[in-house]
XYZ file of C-alpha atoms in Angstrom:
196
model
C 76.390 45.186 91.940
C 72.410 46.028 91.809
C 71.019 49.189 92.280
C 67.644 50.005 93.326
C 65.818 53.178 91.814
C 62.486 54.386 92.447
C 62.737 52.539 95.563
C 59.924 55.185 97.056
C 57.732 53.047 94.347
C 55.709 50.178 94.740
C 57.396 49.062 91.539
C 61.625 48.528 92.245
C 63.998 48.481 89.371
C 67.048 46.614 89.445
C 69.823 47.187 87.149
C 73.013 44.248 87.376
C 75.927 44.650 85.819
C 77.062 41.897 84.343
C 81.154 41.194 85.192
C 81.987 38.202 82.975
C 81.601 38.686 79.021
C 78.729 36.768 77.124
C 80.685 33.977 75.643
C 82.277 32.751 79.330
C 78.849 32.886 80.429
C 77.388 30.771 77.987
C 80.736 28.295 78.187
C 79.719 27.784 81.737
C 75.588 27.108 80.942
C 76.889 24.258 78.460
C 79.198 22.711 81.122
C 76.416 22.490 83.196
C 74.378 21.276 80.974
C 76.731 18.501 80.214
C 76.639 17.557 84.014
C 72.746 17.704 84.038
C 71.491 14.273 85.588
C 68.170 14.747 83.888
C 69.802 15.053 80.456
C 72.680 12.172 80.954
C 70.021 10.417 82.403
C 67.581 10.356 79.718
C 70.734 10.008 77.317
C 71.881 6.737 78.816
C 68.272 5.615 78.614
C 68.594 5.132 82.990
C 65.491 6.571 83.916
C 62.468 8.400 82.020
C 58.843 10.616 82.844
C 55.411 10.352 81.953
C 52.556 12.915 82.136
C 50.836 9.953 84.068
C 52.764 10.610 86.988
C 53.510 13.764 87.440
C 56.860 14.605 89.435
C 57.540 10.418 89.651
C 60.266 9.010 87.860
C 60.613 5.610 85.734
C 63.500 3.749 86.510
C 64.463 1.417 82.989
C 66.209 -1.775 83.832
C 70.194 0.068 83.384
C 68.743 2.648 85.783
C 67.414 0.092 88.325
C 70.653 -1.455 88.046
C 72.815 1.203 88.881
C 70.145 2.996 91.585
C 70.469 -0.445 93.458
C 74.259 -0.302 92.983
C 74.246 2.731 94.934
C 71.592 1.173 98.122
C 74.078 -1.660 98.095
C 77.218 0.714 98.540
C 75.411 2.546 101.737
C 74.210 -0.692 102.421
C 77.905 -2.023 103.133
C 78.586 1.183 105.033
C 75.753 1.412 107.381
C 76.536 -2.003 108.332
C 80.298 -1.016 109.148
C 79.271 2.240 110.620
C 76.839 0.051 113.225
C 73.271 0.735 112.198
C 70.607 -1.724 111.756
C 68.068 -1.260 108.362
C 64.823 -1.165 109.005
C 61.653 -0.417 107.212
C 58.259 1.597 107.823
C 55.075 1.784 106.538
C 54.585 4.636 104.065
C 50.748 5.195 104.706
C 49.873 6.343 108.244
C 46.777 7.787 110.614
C 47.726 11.854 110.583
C 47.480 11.716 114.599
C 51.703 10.828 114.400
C 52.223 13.483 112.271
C 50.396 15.763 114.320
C 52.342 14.584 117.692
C 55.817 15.001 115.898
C 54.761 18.405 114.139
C 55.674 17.188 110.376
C 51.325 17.970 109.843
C 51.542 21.635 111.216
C 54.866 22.449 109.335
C 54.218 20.033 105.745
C 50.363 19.378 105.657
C 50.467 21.516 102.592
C 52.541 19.506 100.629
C 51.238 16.286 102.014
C 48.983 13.586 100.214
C 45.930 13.269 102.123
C 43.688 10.092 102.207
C 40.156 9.480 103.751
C 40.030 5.809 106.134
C 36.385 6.290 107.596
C 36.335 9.221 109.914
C 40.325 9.033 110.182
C 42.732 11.092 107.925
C 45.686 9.794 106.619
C 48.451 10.638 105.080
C 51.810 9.189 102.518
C 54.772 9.602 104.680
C 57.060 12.669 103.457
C 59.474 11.406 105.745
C 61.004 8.749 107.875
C 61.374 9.997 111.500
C 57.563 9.225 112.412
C 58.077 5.652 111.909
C 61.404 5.369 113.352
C 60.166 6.674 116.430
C 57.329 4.043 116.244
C 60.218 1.386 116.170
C 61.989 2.541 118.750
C 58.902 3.042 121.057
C 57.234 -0.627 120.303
C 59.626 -2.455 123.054
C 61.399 -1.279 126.114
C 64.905 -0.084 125.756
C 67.954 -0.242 127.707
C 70.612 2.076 128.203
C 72.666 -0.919 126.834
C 71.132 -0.934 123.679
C 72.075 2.183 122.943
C 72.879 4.159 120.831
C 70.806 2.985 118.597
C 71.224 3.780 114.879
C 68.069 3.001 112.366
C 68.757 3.525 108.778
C 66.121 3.215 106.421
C 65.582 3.389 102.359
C 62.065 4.562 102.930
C 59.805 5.943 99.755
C 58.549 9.045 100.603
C 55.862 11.580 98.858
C 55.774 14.944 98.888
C 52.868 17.389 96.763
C 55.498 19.333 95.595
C 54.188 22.466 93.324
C 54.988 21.583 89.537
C 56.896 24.485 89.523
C 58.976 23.164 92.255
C 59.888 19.731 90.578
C 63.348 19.702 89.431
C 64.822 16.207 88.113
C 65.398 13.643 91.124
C 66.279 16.236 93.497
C 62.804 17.604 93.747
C 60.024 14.972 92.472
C 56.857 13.803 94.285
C 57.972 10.186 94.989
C 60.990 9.339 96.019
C 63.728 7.149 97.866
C 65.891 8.353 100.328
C 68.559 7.086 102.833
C 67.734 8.032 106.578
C 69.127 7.244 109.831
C 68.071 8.305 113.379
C 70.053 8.073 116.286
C 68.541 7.542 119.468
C 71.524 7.553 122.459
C 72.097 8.765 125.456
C 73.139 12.512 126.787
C 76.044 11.518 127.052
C 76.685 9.856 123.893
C 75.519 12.774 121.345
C 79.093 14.234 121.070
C 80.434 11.199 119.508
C 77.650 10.179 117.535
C 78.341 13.733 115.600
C 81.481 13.243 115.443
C 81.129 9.891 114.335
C 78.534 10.940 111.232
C 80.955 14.141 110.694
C 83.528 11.787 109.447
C 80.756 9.605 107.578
């Protein structure tokens, strides 16, 4: 439990008792350390850093191997699961991100480039573009749903005090899908990506 004193104070102290004894505590830091991906990583010689690139990651030819590995596997199950790969630019005029809101919410942790009088931006995500696809030839309700999946690389200016391992790095590759159905077709298309 915590307990605040002073709390009239500008200044708030917090005392925490501490349950569990010392040594369980530390017996459950070194587990987790054993399960760190940046440490096994590093161990198994899969995938290194460099102060050159800042929150990017090097992938060595064992880590490029077993990072494709894993595309292939959701590869295999997008294709059973019904949705077409595609892929998007990942440099684009800052008008789309303004339309779909991503520049009002994440301009702060965007990467910004000049093109003449235009600004432009890295993509820090995938739904932009998908939307572009979608919207570059007429659809019919017969087409859909339709289910885009993508293994887009994506930055992101992430603080350096944010960066943690490949969960939280600057560039990176991620697996995306949008769905774009009908009304009527939303409750199964949860359902359906419940049970993915």
């Amino acid at each position: 439990s915590a307990v605040c004193l002073l709390a009239e104070a500008d200044l708030c102290a917090v005392m925490i008792r501490l349950d569990k004894p010392q040594d369980e505590y530390a017996a459950l830091q070194k587990e987790a350390d054993a399960r760190d991906h940046r440490i096994i990583g590093k161990n198994q010689g899969l995938f290194s850093q460099n102060e050159l690139a800042p929150g990017s990651w090097f992938f060595s030819k064992e880590g490029a191997i077993v990072y494709n590995g894993l595309i292939e596997m959701m590869r295999q199950q997008y294709r059973f699961r019904g949705y077409d790969e595609v892929i998007s630019p990942n440099l684009y005029n800052l008008k789309i991100f303004k339309i779909s809101g991503h520049y009002q919410n994440y301009f702060k942790n965007m990467f910004m480039l000049r093109d003449g009088d235009s600004g432009m931006a890295l993509k820090p995500m995938n739904c932009p573009g998908h939307y572009l696809i979608f919207k570059s030839k007429l659809q019919s309700y017969k087409d859909l749903p339709l289910r885009l999946a993508e293994f887009g690389v994506l930055h992101r200016n992430e603080l350096s005090g944010a960066l943690s391992g490949l969960s939280r790095c600057r560039r990176f590759q991620v697996d995306d899908c949008h769905i774009f159905c009908a009304e009527s077709q939303i409750r199964d298309e949860i359902m359906d990506n419940l049970n993915f």
